[in-house]
Each structure stands twice: as C-alpha cells, then as structure tokens.
Short mmCIF file of C-alpha atoms in Angstrom, two decimals:
data_model
loop_
_atom_site.label_atom_id
_atom_site.label_comp_id
_atom_site.label_asym_id
_atom_site.label_seq_id
_atom_site.Cartn_x
_atom_site.Cartn_y
_atom_site.Cartn_z
CA MET A 1 23.80 13.32 14.91
CA GLY A 2 20.72 11.33 14.00
CA LYS A 3 17.69 12.33 16.06
CA LYS A 4 14.90 10.49 14.26
CA GLY A 5 14.08 8.03 11.51
CA LEU A 6 16.69 6.72 9.11
CA GLU A 7 19.43 9.06 10.34
CA LYS A 8 18.99 7.78 13.88
CA VAL A 9 18.95 4.11 12.82
CA LEU A 10 22.11 4.56 10.70
CA ASP A 11 23.79 6.98 13.08
CA GLN A 12 26.90 4.84 13.62
CA GLU A 13 27.52 4.42 9.89
CA LEU A 14 27.00 8.12 9.20
CA ARG A 15 28.96 9.38 12.18
CA GLY A 16 32.34 7.82 11.42
CA GLU A 17 35.16 7.53 13.95
CA LYS A 18 37.13 10.18 15.80
CA GLY A 19 40.89 10.36 15.39
CA ILE A 20 43.43 10.21 18.23
CA GLN A 21 46.64 12.23 18.61
CA PHE A 22 48.73 12.88 21.73
CA VAL A 23 50.66 16.17 21.86
CA LYS A 24 52.74 18.11 24.36
CA VAL A 25 51.58 21.72 24.86
CA ASP A 26 53.08 24.73 26.57
CA ALA A 27 51.55 26.85 29.32
CA VAL A 28 49.22 28.66 26.92
CA GLY A 29 48.07 25.52 25.12
CA ARG A 30 50.24 25.71 22.03
CA THR A 31 51.45 22.40 20.56
CA VAL A 32 55.11 21.83 21.22
CA SER A 33 55.56 18.32 19.91
CA GLU A 34 53.79 15.05 19.29
CA VAL A 35 54.09 12.24 21.82
CA PHE A 36 53.23 8.55 21.60
CA PRO A 37 53.15 8.66 17.79
CA GLU A 38 52.54 4.90 17.72
CA LYS A 39 49.09 5.54 19.25
CA LYS A 40 48.10 8.09 16.65
CA LYS A 41 44.92 7.20 14.81
CA PRO A 42 43.56 9.30 11.93
CA PRO A 43 39.84 10.16 11.87
CA HIS A 44 37.63 8.11 9.59
CA PRO A 45 34.70 9.91 7.93
CA GLY A 46 31.25 8.40 8.05
CA LYS A 47 30.10 6.19 5.23
CA ASP A 48 27.90 7.43 2.43
CA VAL A 49 24.45 5.84 2.61
CA TYR A 50 22.64 5.23 -0.67
CA LEU A 51 18.89 4.75 -0.39
CA THR A 52 16.46 2.67 -2.42
CA LEU A 53 14.15 5.66 -2.93
CA ASP A 54 13.70 6.85 -6.50
CA ALA A 55 13.85 10.65 -6.29
CA ARG A 56 11.81 11.08 -9.48
CA LEU A 57 8.98 8.88 -8.20
CA GLN A 58 9.14 10.40 -4.72
CA LEU A 59 8.70 13.89 -6.15
CA TYR A 60 5.89 12.78 -8.44
CA ALA A 61 4.05 11.03 -5.62
CA ASP A 62 4.31 14.25 -3.63
CA THR A 63 2.33 16.06 -6.35
CA LEU A 64 -0.31 13.30 -6.41
CA LEU A 65 -1.05 13.72 -2.69
CA GLU A 66 -0.66 17.49 -2.60
CA GLY A 67 -3.34 19.05 -0.41
CA LYS A 68 -4.32 15.66 1.02
CA GLN A 69 -3.63 13.79 4.23
CA GLY A 70 -2.39 10.28 3.68
CA ALA A 71 0.49 8.12 2.54
CA LEU A 72 1.90 6.31 -0.47
CA VAL A 73 4.33 3.39 -0.28
CA ALA A 74 5.76 1.69 -3.37
CA VAL A 75 7.94 -1.41 -3.27
CA ASP A 76 10.04 -3.31 -5.80
CA VAL A 77 8.53 -6.78 -5.33
CA ARG A 78 11.70 -8.45 -6.66
CA ASN A 79 13.89 -7.39 -3.76
CA GLY A 80 11.89 -5.45 -1.13
CA GLU A 81 13.42 -2.08 -1.97
CA ILE A 82 11.15 0.84 -1.07
CA LEU A 83 10.92 3.10 -4.12
CA THR A 84 8.61 5.70 -2.59
CA LEU A 85 7.82 6.42 1.04
CA LEU A 86 5.55 9.43 1.33
CA SER A 87 3.57 10.94 4.19
CA LYS A 88 1.40 14.01 3.65
CA PRO A 89 1.26 16.71 4.81
CA ASP A 90 4.98 17.05 5.40
CA TYR A 91 7.47 19.79 6.19
CA ASP A 92 10.72 21.24 4.83
CA LEU A 93 13.58 19.11 6.14
CA ALA A 94 16.03 21.93 5.43
CA GLU A 95 14.48 23.82 8.34
CA PHE A 96 15.97 21.18 10.67
CA SER A 97 19.53 21.32 9.32
CA GLU A 98 20.40 23.92 11.95
CA ALA A 99 18.67 25.26 15.05
CA ILE A 100 14.99 25.47 14.17
CA ASN A 101 13.12 28.74 14.48
CA PRO A 102 10.98 28.57 17.67
CA ALA A 103 7.98 30.09 15.89
CA LEU A 104 8.20 27.49 13.12
CA TRP A 105 8.48 24.67 15.65
CA ALA A 106 5.45 25.98 17.52
CA SER A 107 3.44 26.08 14.31
CA LEU A 108 4.45 22.51 13.37
CA ILE A 109 3.54 20.95 16.70
CA SER A 110 0.23 22.84 16.89
CA ASP A 111 -0.80 22.06 13.30
CA THR A 112 -3.95 19.91 13.45
CA THR A 113 -2.93 18.05 10.27
CA LYS A 114 0.17 16.72 12.12
CA PRO A 115 2.91 17.18 9.50
CA LEU A 116 5.51 15.71 11.90
CA PHE A 117 3.55 12.44 12.09
CA ASP A 118 4.83 9.76 9.70
CA ARG A 119 1.60 8.36 8.32
CA ALA A 120 3.36 5.66 6.29
CA ALA A 121 4.93 3.95 9.31
CA GLN A 122 3.27 5.32 12.44
CA ALA A 123 -0.38 5.84 11.51
CA THR A 124 -2.81 2.94 11.74
CA TYR A 125 -6.12 2.66 9.92
CA PRO A 126 -8.83 0.07 9.32
CA PRO A 127 -7.93 -1.35 5.88
CA GLY A 128 -11.50 -1.60 4.60
CA SER A 129 -12.25 -3.92 1.70
CA THR A 130 -8.58 -4.41 0.80
CA TYR A 131 -8.58 -6.89 3.69
CA LYS A 132 -11.26 -9.07 2.13
CA LEU A 133 -8.38 -10.80 0.36
CA VAL A 134 -7.22 -12.29 3.68
CA ALA A 135 -10.62 -13.92 4.22
CA ALA A 136 -10.61 -15.18 0.63
CA VAL A 137 -7.21 -16.83 1.04
CA ALA A 138 -8.13 -18.39 4.39
CA ALA A 139 -11.42 -19.85 3.13
CA LEU A 140 -9.88 -21.28 -0.05
CA ASN A 141 -6.77 -22.67 1.60
CA GLU A 142 -8.75 -24.39 4.35
CA GLY A 143 -11.19 -25.90 1.85
CA ILE A 144 -14.12 -24.05 3.43
CA ILE A 145 -15.24 -22.85 0.00
CA SER A 146 -14.29 -23.39 -3.62
CA PRO A 147 -13.83 -20.54 -6.10
CA SER A 148 -17.30 -21.32 -7.46
CA TRP A 149 -19.05 -20.89 -4.08
CA THR A 150 -21.88 -18.50 -4.83
CA VAL A 151 -23.75 -15.98 -2.70
CA THR A 152 -26.77 -13.90 -3.70
CA CYS A 153 -26.41 -10.31 -2.52
CA PRO A 154 -29.72 -8.43 -2.09
CA GLY A 155 -27.90 -5.41 -0.66
CA TYR A 156 -28.09 -6.46 2.98
CA PHE A 157 -27.41 -9.37 5.35
CA ARG A 158 -28.99 -10.23 8.70
CA ILE A 159 -26.82 -11.36 11.61
CA GLY A 160 -29.16 -12.20 14.44
CA ARG A 161 -31.27 -9.11 15.07
CA ARG A 162 -28.82 -6.86 13.25
CA THR A 163 -28.95 -5.96 9.56
CA VAL A 164 -25.67 -5.05 7.86
CA ARG A 165 -25.50 -3.44 4.44
CA CYS A 166 -23.57 -3.89 1.24
CA TRP A 167 -22.10 -0.74 -0.26
CA LYS A 168 -24.34 -1.31 -3.28
CA ALA A 169 -27.83 -0.68 -1.93
CA GLU A 170 -29.66 -2.64 -4.64
CA GLY A 171 -27.28 -5.58 -4.24
CA HIS A 172 -24.93 -7.39 -6.60
CA GLY A 173 -27.09 -10.40 -7.32
CA SER A 174 -25.39 -13.80 -7.58
CA LEU A 175 -21.58 -13.76 -7.30
CA ASP A 176 -18.80 -16.33 -7.06
CA LEU A 177 -15.51 -15.55 -5.29
CA ILE A 178 -13.80 -13.77 -8.18
CA GLY A 179 -16.95 -11.75 -8.85
CA ALA A 180 -17.15 -10.84 -5.16
CA ILE A 181 -13.54 -9.60 -5.17
CA LYS A 182 -14.06 -7.70 -8.44
CA ASN A 183 -17.19 -5.96 -7.16
CA SER A 184 -16.08 -5.81 -3.50
CA CYS A 185 -19.35 -7.31 -2.28
CA ASN A 186 -19.79 -6.91 1.49
CA VAL A 187 -22.57 -9.49 1.77
CA TYR A 188 -20.36 -12.19 0.26
CA PHE A 189 -17.57 -11.49 2.72
CA TYR A 190 -19.87 -11.10 5.72
CA GLN A 191 -20.89 -14.70 5.13
CA LEU A 192 -17.35 -15.79 4.39
CA GLY A 193 -16.11 -14.28 7.65
CA LEU A 194 -18.72 -16.21 9.63
CA LYS A 195 -17.70 -19.44 7.88
CA ILE A 196 -14.02 -18.91 8.67
CA GLY A 197 -14.34 -17.99 12.33
CA ILE A 198 -12.16 -15.71 14.42
CA ASP A 199 -9.30 -18.16 15.01
CA LEU A 200 -8.60 -18.89 11.33
CA TRP A 201 -9.07 -15.25 10.39
CA HIS A 202 -6.51 -14.25 13.03
CA GLU A 203 -4.09 -17.00 11.98
CA TYR A 204 -4.11 -15.97 8.32
CA SER A 205 -3.78 -12.30 9.24
CA LYS A 206 -0.59 -13.24 11.06
CA LEU A 207 0.62 -15.33 8.12
CA PHE A 208 0.44 -12.15 6.05
CA LEU A 209 2.60 -10.41 8.70
CA PHE A 210 -0.09 -8.10 10.06
CA GLY A 211 0.13 -7.20 13.73
CA LYS A 212 3.94 -6.94 13.63
CA LYS A 213 6.41 -4.31 12.48
CA THR A 214 8.00 -4.59 9.05
CA ASN A 215 11.32 -3.64 10.71
CA VAL A 216 12.19 -1.16 7.99
CA GLU A 217 15.01 1.19 9.01
CA LEU A 218 12.77 3.71 10.76
CA THR A 219 12.07 4.65 14.36
CA SER A 220 8.62 4.56 15.95
CA GLU A 221 7.07 2.13 13.46
CA ASN A 222 3.63 0.94 14.55
CA ALA A 223 2.74 -2.76 14.61
CA GLY A 224 -1.00 -2.22 14.15
CA LEU A 225 -3.62 -4.49 15.73
CA VAL A 226 -5.09 -7.84 14.69
CA PRO A 227 -7.84 -8.68 17.21
CA SER A 228 -8.12 -12.29 18.39
CA LYS A 229 -10.64 -14.28 20.40
CA GLU A 230 -8.57 -13.53 23.50
CA TYR A 231 -8.63 -9.83 22.67
CA TYR A 232 -12.43 -9.77 22.32
CA ASP A 233 -12.89 -11.84 25.49
CA LYS A 234 -10.78 -9.30 27.35
CA VAL A 235 -12.64 -6.29 25.94
CA TYR A 236 -16.21 -7.62 26.01
CA GLY A 237 -15.97 -10.39 28.59
CA LYS A 238 -15.60 -14.10 27.86
CA ASN A 239 -17.99 -15.00 25.03
CA GLY A 240 -19.63 -11.60 25.49
CA TRP A 241 -19.07 -10.53 21.90
CA THR A 242 -21.24 -11.26 18.89
CA LYS A 243 -20.72 -12.66 15.40
CA GLY A 244 -21.24 -9.15 14.09
CA LEU A 245 -17.69 -8.28 15.17
CA LEU A 246 -16.31 -11.12 13.05
CA ALA A 247 -18.36 -10.09 10.04
CA ASN A 248 -17.04 -6.57 10.50
CA VAL A 249 -13.33 -7.45 10.61
CA ALA A 250 -13.78 -9.80 7.64
CA ILE A 251 -14.45 -6.70 5.51
CA GLY A 252 -11.58 -4.77 7.10
CA GLN A 253 -13.52 -2.75 9.67
CA GLY A 254 -13.77 -2.71 13.45
CA GLU A 255 -10.76 -2.96 15.74
CA LEU A 256 -8.44 -4.16 12.97
CA LEU A 257 -5.66 -1.62 12.33
CA VAL A 258 -2.83 -1.61 9.77
CA THR A 259 -0.13 0.75 8.49
CA PRO A 260 0.45 1.74 4.84
CA LEU A 261 3.86 0.00 5.06
CA GLN A 262 2.16 -3.25 6.04
CA MET A 263 -0.32 -2.89 3.18
CA ALA A 264 2.50 -2.42 0.65
CA GLN A 265 4.14 -5.54 2.08
CA PHE A 266 0.81 -7.40 1.75
CA ALA A 267 0.54 -6.32 -1.90
CA MET A 268 4.07 -7.61 -2.52
CA ILE A 269 3.22 -11.01 -1.02
CA LEU A 270 0.14 -11.31 -3.24
CA ALA A 271 2.06 -10.16 -6.31
CA ASN A 272 4.68 -12.87 -5.73
CA SER A 273 2.17 -15.61 -4.82
CA GLY A 274 3.49 -15.90 -1.29
CA ILE A 275 7.13 -14.89 -1.73
CA TYR A 276 8.34 -11.74 0.00
CA HIS A 277 11.51 -9.82 0.79
CA PRO A 278 12.00 -7.71 3.92
CA LEU A 279 11.24 -4.07 3.19
CA HIS A 280 14.29 -1.83 3.34
CA LEU A 281 15.41 1.71 2.56
CA ARG A 282 19.17 1.17 2.63
CA LYS A 283 20.63 0.13 -0.72
CA LYS A 284 24.36 0.28 0.01
CA LEU A 285 27.03 1.84 2.21
CA VAL A 286 30.22 3.23 0.66
CA ASP A 287 33.42 3.88 2.60
CA ARG A 288 34.82 7.22 1.42
CA ILE A 289 38.42 6.25 2.19
CA THR A 290 38.70 2.65 1.00
CA GLY A 291 35.92 2.72 -1.56
CA GLU A 292 34.55 -0.48 -0.03
CA VAL A 293 30.90 -1.05 -0.91
CA ASP A 294 28.55 -2.86 1.46
CA THR A 295 25.42 -3.77 -0.50
CA VAL A 296 22.30 -4.90 1.33
CA ALA A 297 21.75 -8.58 0.59
CA VAL A 298 18.31 -9.51 -0.70
CA GLN A 299 16.58 -12.01 1.57
CA THR A 300 13.75 -14.20 0.35
CA PHE A 301 10.98 -15.83 2.38
CA ARG A 302 7.73 -17.59 1.63
CA VAL A 303 4.46 -17.34 3.52
CA LYS A 304 3.86 -20.65 5.25
CA LYS A 305 0.97 -23.01 4.65
CA ILE A 306 -0.78 -21.27 1.72
CA ARG A 307 -0.95 -23.31 -1.50
CA PRO A 308 0.11 -21.71 -4.83
CA GLU A 309 -3.25 -22.42 -6.47
CA VAL A 310 -4.98 -20.34 -3.78
CA PHE A 311 -2.88 -17.33 -4.72
CA GLU A 312 -3.76 -17.92 -8.39
CA VAL A 313 -7.48 -17.56 -7.68
CA VAL A 314 -7.13 -14.47 -5.49
CA ARG A 315 -4.72 -12.81 -7.91
CA GLU A 316 -7.21 -13.40 -10.72
CA GLY A 317 -9.86 -11.66 -8.63
CA MET A 318 -7.47 -8.73 -8.17
CA ARG A 319 -6.86 -8.61 -11.92
CA GLU A 320 -10.61 -8.37 -12.45
CA VAL A 321 -10.77 -5.45 -9.99
CA VAL A 322 -8.54 -3.38 -12.29
CA ASP A 323 -10.01 -4.79 -15.50
CA GLY A 324 -13.48 -3.30 -15.26
CA GLY A 325 -14.05 -3.69 -11.51
CA THR A 326 -14.06 -1.18 -8.67
CA GLY A 327 -10.40 -0.30 -9.29
CA TRP A 328 -10.50 0.24 -13.04
CA GLN A 329 -8.97 3.71 -12.65
CA ALA A 330 -5.69 2.11 -11.55
CA SER A 331 -5.25 0.48 -14.96
CA VAL A 332 -2.26 1.25 -17.18
CA TRP A 333 -2.71 1.19 -20.95
CA GLY A 334 -0.77 -1.65 -22.56
CA LEU A 335 -0.15 -3.47 -19.28
CA THR A 336 -2.19 -5.80 -17.08
CA GLY A 337 -2.36 -4.87 -13.43
CA ALA A 338 -4.12 -6.12 -10.32
CA GLY A 339 -5.37 -4.58 -7.10
CA LYS A 340 -8.07 -4.09 -4.52
CA THR A 341 -10.04 -1.04 -3.48
CA GLY A 342 -10.98 -0.20 0.07
CA THR A 343 -13.31 2.36 1.61
CA ALA A 344 -12.73 2.29 5.37
CA GLN A 345 -15.52 3.69 7.51
CA ASN A 346 -14.37 6.47 9.81
CA PRO A 347 -16.40 7.60 12.85
CA HIS A 348 -14.75 11.03 12.69
CA GLY A 349 -15.69 12.01 9.15
CA LYS A 350 -15.70 10.79 5.57
CA PRO A 351 -14.33 7.28 4.91
CA HIS A 352 -10.65 6.72 4.24
CA ALA A 353 -9.84 5.78 0.63
CA TRP A 354 -7.51 2.79 0.09
CA PHE A 355 -5.99 1.05 -2.89
CA ILE A 356 -3.33 -1.65 -3.05
CA GLY A 357 -2.07 -3.13 -6.29
CA PHE A 358 0.77 -4.47 -8.37
CA ALA A 359 1.90 -4.67 -12.00
CA PRO A 360 2.57 -6.19 -14.42
CA PHE A 361 0.25 -9.06 -13.57
CA GLU A 362 2.27 -11.76 -15.34
CA ASP A 363 5.73 -10.73 -14.10
CA PRO A 364 5.30 -8.26 -11.21
CA GLU A 365 7.83 -5.49 -10.63
CA ILE A 366 6.13 -3.03 -8.32
CA ALA A 367 3.50 -2.99 -5.58
CA VAL A 368 1.82 0.17 -4.31
CA ALA A 369 -0.35 1.04 -1.32
CA VAL A 370 -2.15 4.38 -1.03
CA ILE A 371 -4.43 5.80 1.62
CA VAL A 372 -6.16 9.18 1.51
CA GLU A 373 -7.63 10.16 4.86
CA ASN A 374 -11.29 11.17 4.59
CA GLY A 375 -10.94 10.69 0.84
CA GLY A 376 -14.21 8.85 0.38
CA SER A 377 -14.24 6.09 -2.21
CA GLY A 378 -11.19 3.90 -2.68
CA GLY A 379 -12.10 3.29 -6.31
CA GLY A 380 -12.81 6.95 -7.00
CA VAL A 381 -9.92 8.56 -5.11
CA ALA A 382 -7.07 6.15 -4.26
CA ALA A 383 -7.17 4.00 -7.41
CA PRO A 384 -6.62 6.96 -9.80
CA ILE A 385 -3.59 8.01 -7.75
CA VAL A 386 -2.08 4.55 -8.11
CA GLY A 387 -2.90 4.54 -11.83
CA LYS A 388 -1.04 7.82 -12.36
CA TYR A 389 1.89 6.67 -10.24
CA LEU A 390 2.21 3.39 -12.15
CA ARG A 391 2.08 5.19 -15.50
CA ARG A 392 4.98 7.36 -14.40
CA TYR A 393 6.92 4.35 -13.10
CA PHE A 394 6.47 2.36 -16.31
CA SER A 395 7.25 5.38 -18.47
CA PHE A 396 10.65 5.48 -16.73
CA GLN A 397 11.02 1.77 -17.59
CA GLY A 398 10.16 2.41 -21.24
CA LYS A 399 7.03 0.26 -20.96
CA TYR A 400 4.38 2.96 -21.10
CA ASP A 401 3.99 5.81 -23.59
CA TYR A 402 1.42 8.50 -22.83
CA GLU A 403 1.45 9.81 -26.40
CA ALA A 404 0.89 6.33 -27.82
CA GLU A 405 -2.08 5.87 -25.48
CA ARG A 406 -3.51 9.26 -26.47
CA LYS A 407 -3.29 8.43 -30.19
CA TRP A 408 -4.85 5.01 -29.60
CA ARG A 409 -7.77 6.52 -27.67
CA ILE A 410 -8.36 9.10 -30.41
CA LYS A 411 -8.33 6.31 -32.98
CA MET A 412 -10.84 4.27 -30.95
CA TRP A 413 -13.06 7.32 -30.49
CA LYS A 414 -13.08 8.02 -34.24
CA LEU A 415 -13.87 4.36 -34.93
CA GLN A 416 -16.77 4.50 -32.47
CA GLN A 417 -18.07 7.66 -34.16
CA LYS A 418 -17.91 5.95 -37.57
CA GLN A 419 -19.71 2.91 -36.21
CA LYS A 420 -22.36 5.13 -34.66
CA ALA A 421 -22.79 7.08 -37.92
CA LEU A 422 -23.09 3.82 -39.86
CA GLN A 423 -25.66 2.48 -37.41
CA ASP A 424 -27.63 5.75 -37.62
CA SER A 425 -27.63 5.48 -41.44
CA LEU A 426 -28.84 1.88 -41.30
CA ASP A 427 -31.58 2.83 -38.84
CA ALA A 428 -32.67 5.72 -41.09
CA LEU A 429 -32.69 3.44 -44.15
CA GLU A 430 -34.76 0.84 -42.32
CA GLN A 431 -37.23 3.50 -41.22
CA SER A 432 -37.57 4.87 -44.78
CA LEU A 433 -38.21 1.37 -46.11
CA GLN A 434 -40.90 0.81 -43.51
CA ASP A 435 -42.49 4.14 -44.47
CA THR A 436 -42.80 3.01 -48.12
CA LEU A 437 -44.53 -0.24 -47.24
CA PRO A 438 -48.32 -0.28 -47.63
CA GLN A 439 -50.16 0.07 -44.36
#
C-alpha cells in the first residue's frame, strides 16, 4: 500500500490483516463446503490513523506560500505535535490514488521547481542569521562572554587579509549581546565565533540536535551537515583552513546545512528553555473493530549542559527581534512573541529568507520555521508570513481578534492626528507671538 512518506512508515497499521478460510471446491472451483473451521480467521481492517496536522492551518499556510518555493513547519511546543508541514510547490495527491497519467508523471519529474521534493524534510539550506543563537548560547554557557560584552560594528570586520561585511553597510555602532541579536549584527557574531572556536561551536550545534534526523514519521528525511574540525581537515587538509570559515558558520553560512524540520525543533527548544518533545505526525490509532485507541505518548527531554539563565538571555534577545527588531513583522497584536530572522546567502541566486519564532513569549504554545527560497530578506519576506500564520493560529484559540486590532489602530491613528494638529497649532501660535515682538 504505502509507497512513500507517512503511508509507507505506517503501512502495517493501515494495511490490516488478511483473513483465513479453508473450503472444499468442486472441479470448476465452486465452494462445496468449509473445512477446518477451527482454523478460520476473519479479516481485520487496518486501523484509522489520526494525524496531528490542523487542516485549517495547513490550508492557510498553503495560501501564504502560494507561488513560492519553500517550506513552513509549525509545532506545538507542549507536546511535539506537528500542526503544519508544508512544502511548496506541491502537487495534487488525488492524482496518485490510482494509476497516474504518464503525461502528468513526466511533467512532474521534469518540473524544475521539483514539486515531488519534500522541502520540509529533505531539503537542506544554510540557516543564515537564525543560527547566531547557537553561538550566543555557547559563548554565554561557557563563560566566554557576559550579556554585557560589547562590540563596536563599523560595518565590516577584518580577518587576516580578508574583510567581511555586516549586512548594514554603515554599521550598528556599539552593541551588547541582546542588541546584536535584535539587530542581527554580523560583526558581533564574527568575533563571537572566533572566540568560541570550532570545537565548541560544533558541540553546541549537536546539543541542539543539528546534524541528525528528527525521526519524524517520514521517509527520506535529511540529517543536514554540521562541519567539524575533522571535516575541515579532510576537505582542506590538516590545518589548511582559515578562521574565516569559522566566522562564516558562526553566522549560519558556509558548509552548515539544516532542514526546516530541524529549525522548527530548534525554535521549540528555545521556546521551552531547553525542554523538547520528539516531533511527530501521528496523534492516535483507532481499531475499527474493537474501538481501542492507541494514543502517542508525549516524551519529554532536556538539552544537556545549558544553564536556564543562558536561555533567559537569548530568549530576551529573540523577544527584542520581534519587538522593534529585524523581525517586527512577525508580531501579533495583543501578544508577545519572539524569533530570529535569517537571510542565507545563495551562490545560485537571491538569498533564502528564513524566520523562526514562537509565541506567546511568557507561556509558549507554538513554534514556527519558514524558509522562502530566493526570497531575499528574512525580515521582509519570511517574518510577515510567520506573523500572518500566528494571527490565524491565535484567532482559532480565541486569543487574537483582527477586528479589535483594526479598531485599535484606527483609534491610535486618530490620536496621532489630533496630537499632530495640536502641535501644529502650538507652533503657529508661537510663530505669531514671535512676529509681534519688536525686532
């Protein structure tokens, strides 16, 4: 039955069991009588599989990424249930319910946008600035820096003979760690990466479960790549690589590769200050005959070694990202969220746009990861998608009201207009008084 993905993984549960009956037949194959009735076994239909996916959110996410290439993964951080798992472009699954039309199959496999490729689980990308959070955690937890460690960003940084740039050409000026996360300063994290070193950076990447599959119920999931000292020695020769490579991976570039599923898992870990639950798509299995329900048990783990106060600092930086930082367009009126933008350089075209985030900040429910291939800016493209998705999610929870937000914004606009009119009147009055004074 199952040829790919979830249906292949759960094939045994869906397939059921064949029945057994022994009969005596005549010369033309007609049943004459039953024999060995004690060995008769009735067939047992396959179990019904209930998924964690929210159909309403899945459909809405599909509209948000319409016409784009990318993926969106949303997770309930309280139990690891995947609420949305979207890869775009996609195809009509109904076409595969029976023998597929050869012409349609030919068009699918020749399509350069690869609709058959599951970008959420199989595609790997450099994570861009979203990965700066790993360097921040490593440096804080190891006592290499304090949250108040300050760097002055002039817009560039020299590593030996090489000059690397910040995304903000004129520089960010003086920033501490939270300011560097909020403004996604490359220069700050170039220096942080050099302080940490490749071994610690690799260790903390592994602590956050990068470089290994999430083991969600899918086939062909990709593990990604977290380069190590041994990896670079093999590629470039022993000690034949430069510090520039380390500075590059510290900001999520270079050989480092992750999947959208891994990034959603990462966002969940940060949301829960180190606690995580294995990602899963299967909610329960129901036996059609007995009515027996087999519910997937929620497992809980904690990331080793990292102190709670370290997560507090990094989470505060993520809150600042959404509250007036590079990811402000992911904000939800009436709620406090947190996140991190990423703009991953791409040698084959425009940068990939990333955003990971979670909400509410104080008591997290949901984490989201979005990538738009060749989308450009993470803050300008991916963050608004997450903002719209979260508004829809919280509207279903009764915690967000679009109409209430609209009325509030109109009220604020009118208040601003009144304040402006009052200030204009005061300025005019002051000018008229000055005109009456003797020169």
